[in-house]
CSV table of C-alpha atoms in Angstrom, one decimal:
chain,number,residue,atom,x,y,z
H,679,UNK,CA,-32.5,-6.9,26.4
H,680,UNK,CA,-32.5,-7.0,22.6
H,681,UNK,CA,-32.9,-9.7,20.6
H,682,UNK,CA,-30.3,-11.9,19.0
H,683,UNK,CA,-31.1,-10.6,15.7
H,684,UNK,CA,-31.7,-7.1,16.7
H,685,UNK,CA,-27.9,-7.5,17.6
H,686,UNK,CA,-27.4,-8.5,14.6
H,687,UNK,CA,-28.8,-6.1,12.4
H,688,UNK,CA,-26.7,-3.2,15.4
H,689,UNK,CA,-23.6,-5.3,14.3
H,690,UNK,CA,-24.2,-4.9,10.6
H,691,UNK,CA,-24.9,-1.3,10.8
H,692,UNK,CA,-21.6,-0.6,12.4
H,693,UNK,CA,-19.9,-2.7,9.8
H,694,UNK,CA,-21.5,-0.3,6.8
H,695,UNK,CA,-20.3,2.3,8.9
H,696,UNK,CA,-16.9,1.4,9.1
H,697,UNK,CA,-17.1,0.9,5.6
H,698,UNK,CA,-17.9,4.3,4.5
H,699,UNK,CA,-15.0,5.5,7.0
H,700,UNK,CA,-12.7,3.2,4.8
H,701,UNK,CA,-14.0,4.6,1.1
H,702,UNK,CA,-13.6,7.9,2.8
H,703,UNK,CA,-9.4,7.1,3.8
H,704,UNK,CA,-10.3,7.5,7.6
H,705,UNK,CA,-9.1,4.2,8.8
H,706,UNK,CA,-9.1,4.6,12.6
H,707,UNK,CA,-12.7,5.8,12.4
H,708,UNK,CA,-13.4,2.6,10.2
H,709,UNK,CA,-11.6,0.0,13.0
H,710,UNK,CA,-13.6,1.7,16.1
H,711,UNK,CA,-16.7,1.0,13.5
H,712,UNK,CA,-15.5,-2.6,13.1
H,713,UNK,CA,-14.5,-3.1,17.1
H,714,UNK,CA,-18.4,-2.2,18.0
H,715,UNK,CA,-19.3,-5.1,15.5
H,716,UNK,CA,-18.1,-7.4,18.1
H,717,UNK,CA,-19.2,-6.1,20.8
H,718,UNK,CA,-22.5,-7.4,19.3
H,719,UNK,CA,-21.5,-10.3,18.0
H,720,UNK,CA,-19.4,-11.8,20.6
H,721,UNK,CA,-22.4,-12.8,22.8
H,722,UNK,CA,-24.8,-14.4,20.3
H,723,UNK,CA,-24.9,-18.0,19.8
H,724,UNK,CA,-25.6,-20.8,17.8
H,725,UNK,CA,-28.6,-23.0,18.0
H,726,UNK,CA,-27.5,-26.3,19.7
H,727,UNK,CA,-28.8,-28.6,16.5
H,728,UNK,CA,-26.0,-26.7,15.1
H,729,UNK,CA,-23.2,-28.1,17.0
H,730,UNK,CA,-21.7,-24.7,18.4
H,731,UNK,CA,-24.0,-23.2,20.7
H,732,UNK,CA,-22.7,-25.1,23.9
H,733,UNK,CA,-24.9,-25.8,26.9
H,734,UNK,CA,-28.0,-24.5,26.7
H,735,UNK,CA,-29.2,-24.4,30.1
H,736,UNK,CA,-26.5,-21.6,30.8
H,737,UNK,CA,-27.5,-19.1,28.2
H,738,UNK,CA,-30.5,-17.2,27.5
H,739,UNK,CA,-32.5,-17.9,24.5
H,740,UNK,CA,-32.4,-14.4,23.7
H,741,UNK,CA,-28.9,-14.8,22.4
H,742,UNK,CA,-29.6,-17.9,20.0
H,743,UNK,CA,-29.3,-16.7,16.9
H,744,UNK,CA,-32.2,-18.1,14.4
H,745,UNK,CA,-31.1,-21.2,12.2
H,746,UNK,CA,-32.0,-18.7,9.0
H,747,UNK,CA,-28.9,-16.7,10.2
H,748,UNK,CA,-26.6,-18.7,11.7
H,749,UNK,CA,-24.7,-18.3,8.1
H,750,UNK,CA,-25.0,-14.8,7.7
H,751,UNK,CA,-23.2,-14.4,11.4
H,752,UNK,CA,-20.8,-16.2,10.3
H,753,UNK,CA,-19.9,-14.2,7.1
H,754,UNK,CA,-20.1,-11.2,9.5
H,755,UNK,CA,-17.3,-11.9,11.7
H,756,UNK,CA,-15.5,-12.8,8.6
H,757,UNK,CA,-15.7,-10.0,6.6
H,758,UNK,CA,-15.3,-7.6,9.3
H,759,UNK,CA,-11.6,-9.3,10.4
H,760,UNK,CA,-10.5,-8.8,6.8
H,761,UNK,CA,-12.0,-5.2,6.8
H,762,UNK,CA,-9.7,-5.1,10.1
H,763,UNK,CA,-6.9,-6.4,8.3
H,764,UNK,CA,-7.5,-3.9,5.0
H,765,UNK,CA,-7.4,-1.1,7.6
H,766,UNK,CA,-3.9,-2.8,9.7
H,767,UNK,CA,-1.9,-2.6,6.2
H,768,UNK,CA,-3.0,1.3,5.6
H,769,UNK,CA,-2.2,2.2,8.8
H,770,UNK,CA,1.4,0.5,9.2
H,771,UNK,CA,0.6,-2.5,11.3
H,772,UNK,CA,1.4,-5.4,10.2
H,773,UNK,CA,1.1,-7.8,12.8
H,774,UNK,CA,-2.6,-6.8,13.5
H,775,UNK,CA,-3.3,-7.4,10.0
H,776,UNK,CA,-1.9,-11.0,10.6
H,777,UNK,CA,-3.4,-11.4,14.1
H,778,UNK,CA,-6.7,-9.8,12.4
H,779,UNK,CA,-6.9,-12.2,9.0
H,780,UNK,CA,-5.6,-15.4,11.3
H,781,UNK,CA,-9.3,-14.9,13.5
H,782,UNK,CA,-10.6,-14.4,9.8
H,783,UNK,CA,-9.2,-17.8,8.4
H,784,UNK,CA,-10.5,-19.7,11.8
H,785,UNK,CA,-13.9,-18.9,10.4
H,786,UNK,CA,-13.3,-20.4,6.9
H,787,UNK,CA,-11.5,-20.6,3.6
H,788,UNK,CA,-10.6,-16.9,2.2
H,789,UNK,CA,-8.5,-15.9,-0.1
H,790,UNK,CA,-8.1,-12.8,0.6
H,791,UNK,CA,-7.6,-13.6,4.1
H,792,UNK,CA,-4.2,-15.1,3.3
H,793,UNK,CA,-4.0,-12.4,0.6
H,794,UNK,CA,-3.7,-9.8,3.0
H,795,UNK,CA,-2.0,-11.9,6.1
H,796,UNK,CA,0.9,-12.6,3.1
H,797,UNK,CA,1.2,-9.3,2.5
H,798,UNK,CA,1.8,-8.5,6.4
H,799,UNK,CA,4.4,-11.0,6.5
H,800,UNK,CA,6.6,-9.2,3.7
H,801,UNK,CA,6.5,-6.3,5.8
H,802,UNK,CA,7.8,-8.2,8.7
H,803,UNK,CA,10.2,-9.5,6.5
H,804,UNK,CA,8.5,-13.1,7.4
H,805,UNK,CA,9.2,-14.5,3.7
H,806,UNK,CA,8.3,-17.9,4.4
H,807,UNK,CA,5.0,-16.9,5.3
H,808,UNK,CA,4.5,-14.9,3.0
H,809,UNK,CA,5.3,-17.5,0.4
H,810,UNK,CA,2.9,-20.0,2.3
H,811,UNK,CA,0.1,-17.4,2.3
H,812,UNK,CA,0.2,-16.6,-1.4
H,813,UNK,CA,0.5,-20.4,-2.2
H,814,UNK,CA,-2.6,-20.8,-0.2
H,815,UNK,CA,-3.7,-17.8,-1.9
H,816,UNK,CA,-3.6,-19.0,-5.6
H,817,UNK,CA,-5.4,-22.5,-4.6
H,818,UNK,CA,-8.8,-20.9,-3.6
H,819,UNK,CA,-8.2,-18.0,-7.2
H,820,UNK,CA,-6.3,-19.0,-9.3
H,821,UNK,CA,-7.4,-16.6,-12.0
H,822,UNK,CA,-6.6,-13.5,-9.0
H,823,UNK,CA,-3.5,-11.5,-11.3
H,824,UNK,CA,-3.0,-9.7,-8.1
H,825,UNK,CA,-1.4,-12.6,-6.8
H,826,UNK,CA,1.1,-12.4,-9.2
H,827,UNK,CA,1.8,-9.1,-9.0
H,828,UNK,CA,2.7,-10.0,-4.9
H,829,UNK,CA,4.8,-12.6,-6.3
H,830,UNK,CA,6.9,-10.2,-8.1
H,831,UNK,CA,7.4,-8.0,-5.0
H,832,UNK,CA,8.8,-11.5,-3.3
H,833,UNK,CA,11.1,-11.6,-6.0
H,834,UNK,CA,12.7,-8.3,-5.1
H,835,UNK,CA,12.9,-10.1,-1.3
H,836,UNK,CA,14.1,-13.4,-2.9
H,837,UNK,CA,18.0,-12.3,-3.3
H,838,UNK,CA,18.1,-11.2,0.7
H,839,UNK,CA,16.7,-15.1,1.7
H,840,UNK,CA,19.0,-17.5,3.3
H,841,UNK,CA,19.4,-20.9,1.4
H,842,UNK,CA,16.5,-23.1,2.2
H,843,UNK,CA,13.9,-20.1,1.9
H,844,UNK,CA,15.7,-19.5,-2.0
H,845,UNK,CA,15.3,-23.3,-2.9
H,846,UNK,CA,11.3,-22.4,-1.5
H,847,UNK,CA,11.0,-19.4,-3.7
H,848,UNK,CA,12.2,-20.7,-6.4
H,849,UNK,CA,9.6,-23.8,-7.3
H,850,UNK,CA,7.5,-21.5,-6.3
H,851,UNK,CA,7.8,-18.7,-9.0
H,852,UNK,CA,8.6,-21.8,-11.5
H,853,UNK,CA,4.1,-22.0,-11.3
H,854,UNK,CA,3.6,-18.4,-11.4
H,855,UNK,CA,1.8,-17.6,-14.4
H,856,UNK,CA,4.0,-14.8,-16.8
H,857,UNK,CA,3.0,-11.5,-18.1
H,858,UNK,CA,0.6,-11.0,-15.0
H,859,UNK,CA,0.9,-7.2,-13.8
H,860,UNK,CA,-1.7,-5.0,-13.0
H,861,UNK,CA,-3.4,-4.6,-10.0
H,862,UNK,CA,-1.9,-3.6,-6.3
H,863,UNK,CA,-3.5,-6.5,-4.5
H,864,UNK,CA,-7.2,-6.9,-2.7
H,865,UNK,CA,-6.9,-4.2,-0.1
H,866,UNK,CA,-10.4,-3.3,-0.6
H,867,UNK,CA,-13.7,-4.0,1.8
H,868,UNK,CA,-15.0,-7.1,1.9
H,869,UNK,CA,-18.7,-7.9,1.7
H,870,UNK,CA,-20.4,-10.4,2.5
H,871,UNK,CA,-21.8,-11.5,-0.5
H,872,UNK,CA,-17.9,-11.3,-2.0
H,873,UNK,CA,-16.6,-14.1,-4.3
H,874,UNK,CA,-12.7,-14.5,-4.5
H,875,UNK,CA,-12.8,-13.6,-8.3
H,876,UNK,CA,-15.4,-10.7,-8.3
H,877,UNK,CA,-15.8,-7.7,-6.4
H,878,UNK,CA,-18.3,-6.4,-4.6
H,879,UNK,CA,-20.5,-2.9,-5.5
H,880,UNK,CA,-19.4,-1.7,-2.3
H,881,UNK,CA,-15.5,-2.6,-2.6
H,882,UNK,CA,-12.8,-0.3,-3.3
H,883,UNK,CA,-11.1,0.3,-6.5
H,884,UNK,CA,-7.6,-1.1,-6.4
H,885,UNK,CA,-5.1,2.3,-6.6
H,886,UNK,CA,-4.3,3.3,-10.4
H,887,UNK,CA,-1.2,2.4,-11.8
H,888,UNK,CA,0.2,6.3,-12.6
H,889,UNK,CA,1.5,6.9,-16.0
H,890,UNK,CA,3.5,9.3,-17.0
H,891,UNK,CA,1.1,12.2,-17.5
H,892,UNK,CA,-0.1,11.5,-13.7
H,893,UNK,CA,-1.3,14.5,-11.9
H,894,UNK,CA,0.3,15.3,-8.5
H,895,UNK,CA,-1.7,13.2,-5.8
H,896,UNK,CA,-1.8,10.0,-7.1
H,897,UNK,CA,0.3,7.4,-6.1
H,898,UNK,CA,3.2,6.8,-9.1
H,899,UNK,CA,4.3,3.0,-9.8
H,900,UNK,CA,7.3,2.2,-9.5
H,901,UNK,CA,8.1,3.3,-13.2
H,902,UNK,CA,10.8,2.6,-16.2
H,903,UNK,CA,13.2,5.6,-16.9
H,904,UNK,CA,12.2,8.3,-18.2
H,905,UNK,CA,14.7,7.5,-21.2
H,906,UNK,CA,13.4,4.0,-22.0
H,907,UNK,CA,10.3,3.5,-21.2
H,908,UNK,CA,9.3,0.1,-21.5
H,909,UNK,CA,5.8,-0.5,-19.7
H,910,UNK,CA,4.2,0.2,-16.3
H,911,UNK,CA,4.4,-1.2,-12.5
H,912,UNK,CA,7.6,-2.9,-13.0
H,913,UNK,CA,10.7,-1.0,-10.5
H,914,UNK,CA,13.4,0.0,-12.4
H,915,UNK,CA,16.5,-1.6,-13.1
H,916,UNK,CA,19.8,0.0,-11.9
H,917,UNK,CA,20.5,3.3,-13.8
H,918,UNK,CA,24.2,4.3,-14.0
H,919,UNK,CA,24.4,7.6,-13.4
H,920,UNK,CA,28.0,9.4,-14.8
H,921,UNK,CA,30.5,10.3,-12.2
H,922,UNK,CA,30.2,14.0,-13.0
H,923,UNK,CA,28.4,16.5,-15.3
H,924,UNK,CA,25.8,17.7,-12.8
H,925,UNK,CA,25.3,20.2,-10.9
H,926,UNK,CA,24.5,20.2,-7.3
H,927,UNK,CA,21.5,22.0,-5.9
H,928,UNK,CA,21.7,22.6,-2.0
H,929,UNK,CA,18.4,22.4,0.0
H,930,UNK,CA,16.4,26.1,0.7
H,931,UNK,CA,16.7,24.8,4.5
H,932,UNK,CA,19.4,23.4,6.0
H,933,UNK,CA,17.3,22.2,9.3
H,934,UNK,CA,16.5,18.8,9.4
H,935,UNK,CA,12.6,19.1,9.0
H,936,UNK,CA,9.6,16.5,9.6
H,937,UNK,CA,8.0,17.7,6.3
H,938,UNK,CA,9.5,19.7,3.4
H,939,UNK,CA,7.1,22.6,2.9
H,940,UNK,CA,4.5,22.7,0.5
H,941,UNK,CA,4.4,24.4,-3.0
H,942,UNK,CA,3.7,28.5,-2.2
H,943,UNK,CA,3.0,28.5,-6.0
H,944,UNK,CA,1.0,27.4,-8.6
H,945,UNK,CA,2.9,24.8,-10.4
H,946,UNK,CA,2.6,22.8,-14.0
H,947,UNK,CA,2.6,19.4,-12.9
H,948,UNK,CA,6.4,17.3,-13.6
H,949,UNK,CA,6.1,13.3,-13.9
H,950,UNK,CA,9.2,11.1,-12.6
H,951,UNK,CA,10.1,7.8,-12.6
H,952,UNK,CA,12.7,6.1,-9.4
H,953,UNK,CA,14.5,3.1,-8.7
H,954,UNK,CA,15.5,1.8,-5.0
H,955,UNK,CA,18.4,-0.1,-3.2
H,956,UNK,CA,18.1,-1.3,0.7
H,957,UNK,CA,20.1,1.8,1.5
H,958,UNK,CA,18.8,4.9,-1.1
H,959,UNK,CA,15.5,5.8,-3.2
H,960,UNK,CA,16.4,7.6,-6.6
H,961,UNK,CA,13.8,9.5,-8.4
H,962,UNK,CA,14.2,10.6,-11.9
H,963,UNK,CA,12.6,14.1,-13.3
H,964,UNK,CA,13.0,13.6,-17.3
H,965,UNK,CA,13.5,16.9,-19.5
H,966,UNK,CA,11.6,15.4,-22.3
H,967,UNK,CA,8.4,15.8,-20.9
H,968,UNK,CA,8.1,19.1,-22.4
H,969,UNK,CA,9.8,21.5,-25.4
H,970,UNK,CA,10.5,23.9,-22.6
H,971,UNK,CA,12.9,21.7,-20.7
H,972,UNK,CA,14.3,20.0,-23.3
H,973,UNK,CA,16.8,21.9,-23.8
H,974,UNK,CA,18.4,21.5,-20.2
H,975,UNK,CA,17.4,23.6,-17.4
H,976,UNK,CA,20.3,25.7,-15.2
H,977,UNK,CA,20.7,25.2,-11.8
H,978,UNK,CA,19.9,28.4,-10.7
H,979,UNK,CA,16.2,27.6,-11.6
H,980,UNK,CA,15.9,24.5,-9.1
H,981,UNK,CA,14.6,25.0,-5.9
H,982,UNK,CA,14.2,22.0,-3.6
H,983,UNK,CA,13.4,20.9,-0.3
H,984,UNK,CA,13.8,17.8,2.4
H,985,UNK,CA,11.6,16.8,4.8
H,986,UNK,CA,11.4,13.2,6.7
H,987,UNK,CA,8.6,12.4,4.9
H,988,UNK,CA,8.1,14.3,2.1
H,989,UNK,CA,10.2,16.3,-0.8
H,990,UNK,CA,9.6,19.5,-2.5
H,991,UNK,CA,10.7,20.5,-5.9
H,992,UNK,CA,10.1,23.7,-8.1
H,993,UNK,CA,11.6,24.5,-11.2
H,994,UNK,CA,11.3,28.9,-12.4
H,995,UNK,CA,10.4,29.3,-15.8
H,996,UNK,CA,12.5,30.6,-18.3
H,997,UNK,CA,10.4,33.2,-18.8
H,998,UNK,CA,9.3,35.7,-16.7
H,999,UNK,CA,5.7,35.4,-16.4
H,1000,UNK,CA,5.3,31.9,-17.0
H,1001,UNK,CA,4.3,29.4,-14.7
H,1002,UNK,CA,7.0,27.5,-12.6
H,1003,UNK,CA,7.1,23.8,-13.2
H,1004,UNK,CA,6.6,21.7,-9.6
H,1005,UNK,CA,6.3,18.3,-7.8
H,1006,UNK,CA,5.6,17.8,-4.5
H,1007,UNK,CA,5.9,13.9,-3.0
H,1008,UNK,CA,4.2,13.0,0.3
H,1009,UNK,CA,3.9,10.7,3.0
H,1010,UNK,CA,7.2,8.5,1.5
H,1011,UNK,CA,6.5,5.0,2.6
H,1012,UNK,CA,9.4,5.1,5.4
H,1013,UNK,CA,11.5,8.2,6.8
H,1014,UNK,CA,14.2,9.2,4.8
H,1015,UNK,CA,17.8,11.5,6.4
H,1016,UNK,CA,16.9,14.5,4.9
H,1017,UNK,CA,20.1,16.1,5.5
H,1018,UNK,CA,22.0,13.3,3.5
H,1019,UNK,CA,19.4,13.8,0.7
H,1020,UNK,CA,20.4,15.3,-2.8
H,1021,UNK,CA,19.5,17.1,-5.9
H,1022,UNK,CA,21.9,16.7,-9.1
H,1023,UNK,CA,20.9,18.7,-12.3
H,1024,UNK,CA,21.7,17.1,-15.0
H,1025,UNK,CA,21.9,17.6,-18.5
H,1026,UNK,CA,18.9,15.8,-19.7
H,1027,UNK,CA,17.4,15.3,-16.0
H,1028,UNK,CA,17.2,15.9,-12.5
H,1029,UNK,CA,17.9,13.5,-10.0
H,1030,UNK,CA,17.0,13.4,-6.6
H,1031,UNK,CA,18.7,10.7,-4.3
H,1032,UNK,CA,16.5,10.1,-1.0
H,1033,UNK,CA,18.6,8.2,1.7
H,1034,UNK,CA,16.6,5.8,3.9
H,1035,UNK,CA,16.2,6.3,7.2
H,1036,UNK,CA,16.0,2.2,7.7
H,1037,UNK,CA,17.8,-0.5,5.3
H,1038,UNK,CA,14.8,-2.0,3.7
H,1039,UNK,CA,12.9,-2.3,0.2
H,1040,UNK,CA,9.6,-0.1,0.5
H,1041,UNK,CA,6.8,-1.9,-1.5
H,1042,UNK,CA,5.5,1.8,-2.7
H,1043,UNK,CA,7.2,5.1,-2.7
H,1044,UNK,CA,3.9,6.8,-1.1
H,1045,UNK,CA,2.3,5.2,1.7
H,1046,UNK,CA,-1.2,5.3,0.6
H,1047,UNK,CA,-3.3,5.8,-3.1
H,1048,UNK,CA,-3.5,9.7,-3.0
C-alpha cells in the first residue's frame, strides 16, 4: 500500500493536471482531475499530537501524514474545492460552486472562497447571500477591486429585492470604495502558495475588458453606445430608440435553429455595444466605425441570422470586390426566442433586439472569455 505521502504527492499531481485542463478551457476534464485528488486525500490522516487524526489504534500508520505536511494537506483540499468551484461557475452550476467553496471555507479563511460562493448566489438569485459573501469577502482584501466590480453587478439586482434585502444593500454599497472597475472577478486557479491580494504564476488571467476595436472571439463588456462613449465595463443605460425610421431585416431562415450558422465568408471585423432588460438584450452595431459605413448602409446589404444561442450578422460591401463586413456572437449567456428576434437598420446603426428565452439579468452577454 503506498505511503501517506506518496498519496500525497498522487493527489498533487492530479491537481496540476486539472489545472492545465482549466488554462486549456476543458473544464469537465479539469473536475475528474480534481475528483481523483480526493480519492487520495480522503484517507490520509493527521498525526494524533495534532488533534485530528482520531483513534489511533483503528488506523494504519501508513495513512498518518508526517507533521512537516500536515499544512500542506491542508492547503490541498483547499485549493482544489475552489479550483472545483472556478470550474462550477464556467460550466453553469451554481449550486456546486456553493456546495464546492462551502467544504473550502470549512478548511479555513478564503477570500476567494466567498468570492466565488457570492458569485453562485447571484446566479441563484440568492441576494442576501450574495451580499454576505462579498462582505466577508472585502474583510479578508480589502484592496481586491474585483470585489467592487461584483458589487456593481448587485446593484443591477438591487431594484428587484424586496424591502428588508434593499435596506441590506444599501449600507452596504454606502462602504464600497468609488471608481473601482476593472477586473471580472477571481475565477482563476488557485495555488497553494496563493495570497488574497496576489496571484499566483500558475493562475489565470482575469478575461480582458473588450474595447471597441475588439476582434471577434473575445468576450465584449458590457459597453457605452456607440454614440457616447463614455468608458469601459459599465452596462449601458436605456437608449431610446425612435418609433420609426428603420428598416426591418427578416432572418435568412425562418426555422427556429439551436445555432445561427457561421460566417461562409471572410469578414472585416464590426465592434457593438448592447444594453439589457429582464425581458430583451439590445446590441448596437455603430456606422462610425468606419468611412465606409458612415454614410448609412441599405438594407438590402444586411444579412442576419438567429439561433438559440448564437447570432449571425454580415453586412455586402458597397463595392463589388471588397470584403463584406461581419460579426458572429456565440454561446449567449442564456437561450434567447430566436423567432421573436430582430434586426432594424437604421440610419446611423443597426440594431439587433435578442428576446430572452428566461426573465433574468445575464451577468455577460457570452458565456465564457473567448
Amino acid at each position: 500500500m503506498p505511503s501517506a505521502v506518496e498519496q500525497l504527492k498522487e493527489a498533487e499531481a492530479y491537481k496540476e493536471e486539472g489545472n492545465r485542463h482549466h488554462n486549456e478551457g476543458n473544464y469537465k476534464r479539469a473536475l475528474a482531475a480534481y475528483h481523483k485528488v480526493f480519492c487520495y486525500v480522503n484517507g490520509l490522516q493527521v498525526p494524533p499530537n495534532q488533534g485530528s487524526a482520531g483513534d489511533a489504534s483503528t488506523s494504519s500508520s501508513s495513512n498518518y501524514v508526517p507533521q512537516d505536511r500536515v499544512e500542506d494537506l491542508k492547503k490541498l483540499k483547499q485549493s482544489t474545492r475552489l479550483n472545483m468551484a472556478a470550474c462550477y461557475l464556467k460550466t453553469g452550476e451554481p449550486q456546486k460552486c456553493v456546495d464546492a467553496c462551502s467544504q473550502a471555507l470549512d478548511l479555513g479563511a478564503s477570500s476567494k472562497g466567498h468570492f466565488r460562493r457570492a458569485q453562485a448566489y447571484a446566479e441563484l438569485r440568492n441576494l442576501s447571500g450574495a451580499t454576505a459573501d462579498l462582505e466577508r469577502a472585502r474583510q479578508l482584501a480589502p484592496d481586491d477591486p474585483a470585489i467592487d466590480v461584483e458589487l456593481k453587478k448587485l446593484r443591477r439586482s438591487f431594484s428587484q429585492a424586496d424591502a428588508s434585502e434593499k435596506k441590506r444593500y444599501a449600507e452596504m454599497f454606502a462602504k464600497a470604495p468609488a471608481g473601482q472597475d476593472s477586473g471580472s472577478g477571481p475565477c482563476e486557479i488557485e495555488e497553494v502558495a496563493e495570497s488574497a491580494a496576489a496571484p499566483a504564476p500558475a493562475e489565470l488571467p482575469a478575461p480582458e475588458v473588450a474595447s471597441r476595436e475588439a476582434r471577434q472571439g473575445s468576450t465584449p463588456a458590457e459597453l457605452p453606445a456607440p454614440e457616447a462613449a463614455s468608458g469601459e465595463g459599465e452596462e449601458l443605460q436605456r437608449v431610446a430608440e425612435p418609433a420609426k425610421g428603420g428598416s426591418i431585416v427578416l432572418p435568412a431562415s425562418s426555422e427556429v435553429q439551436d445555432e445561427a450558422p457561421k460566417l461562409s465568408v471572410e469578414v472585416r471585423q464590426l465592434t457593438y455595444a448592447w444594453e439589457q432588460t429582464d425581458e430583451q438584450v439590445k446590441i448596437y452595431i455603430s456606422f462610425d466605425q468606419s468611412d465606409e459605413l458612415e454614410a448609412g448602409v441599405e438594407e438590402s446589404r444586411v444579412k442576419v441570422d438567429f439561433g438559440e444561442w448564437s447570432a449571425s450578422l454580415v453586412i455586402d460591401a458597397a463595392a463589388e470586390g471588397q470584403t463584406p463586413w461581419g460579426l458572429r456572437l456565440a454561446d449567449f449567456h442564456r437561450r434567447v426566442a430566436p423567432d421573436r428576434c430582430s434586426c432594424t437598420v437604421r440610419s446611423k446603426r443597426i440594431t439587433l433586439k435578442l428576446k430572452k428565452r428566461e426573465k433574468e439579468h445575464w451577468w455577460n452577454l457570452l458565456q465564457r472569455g473567448h
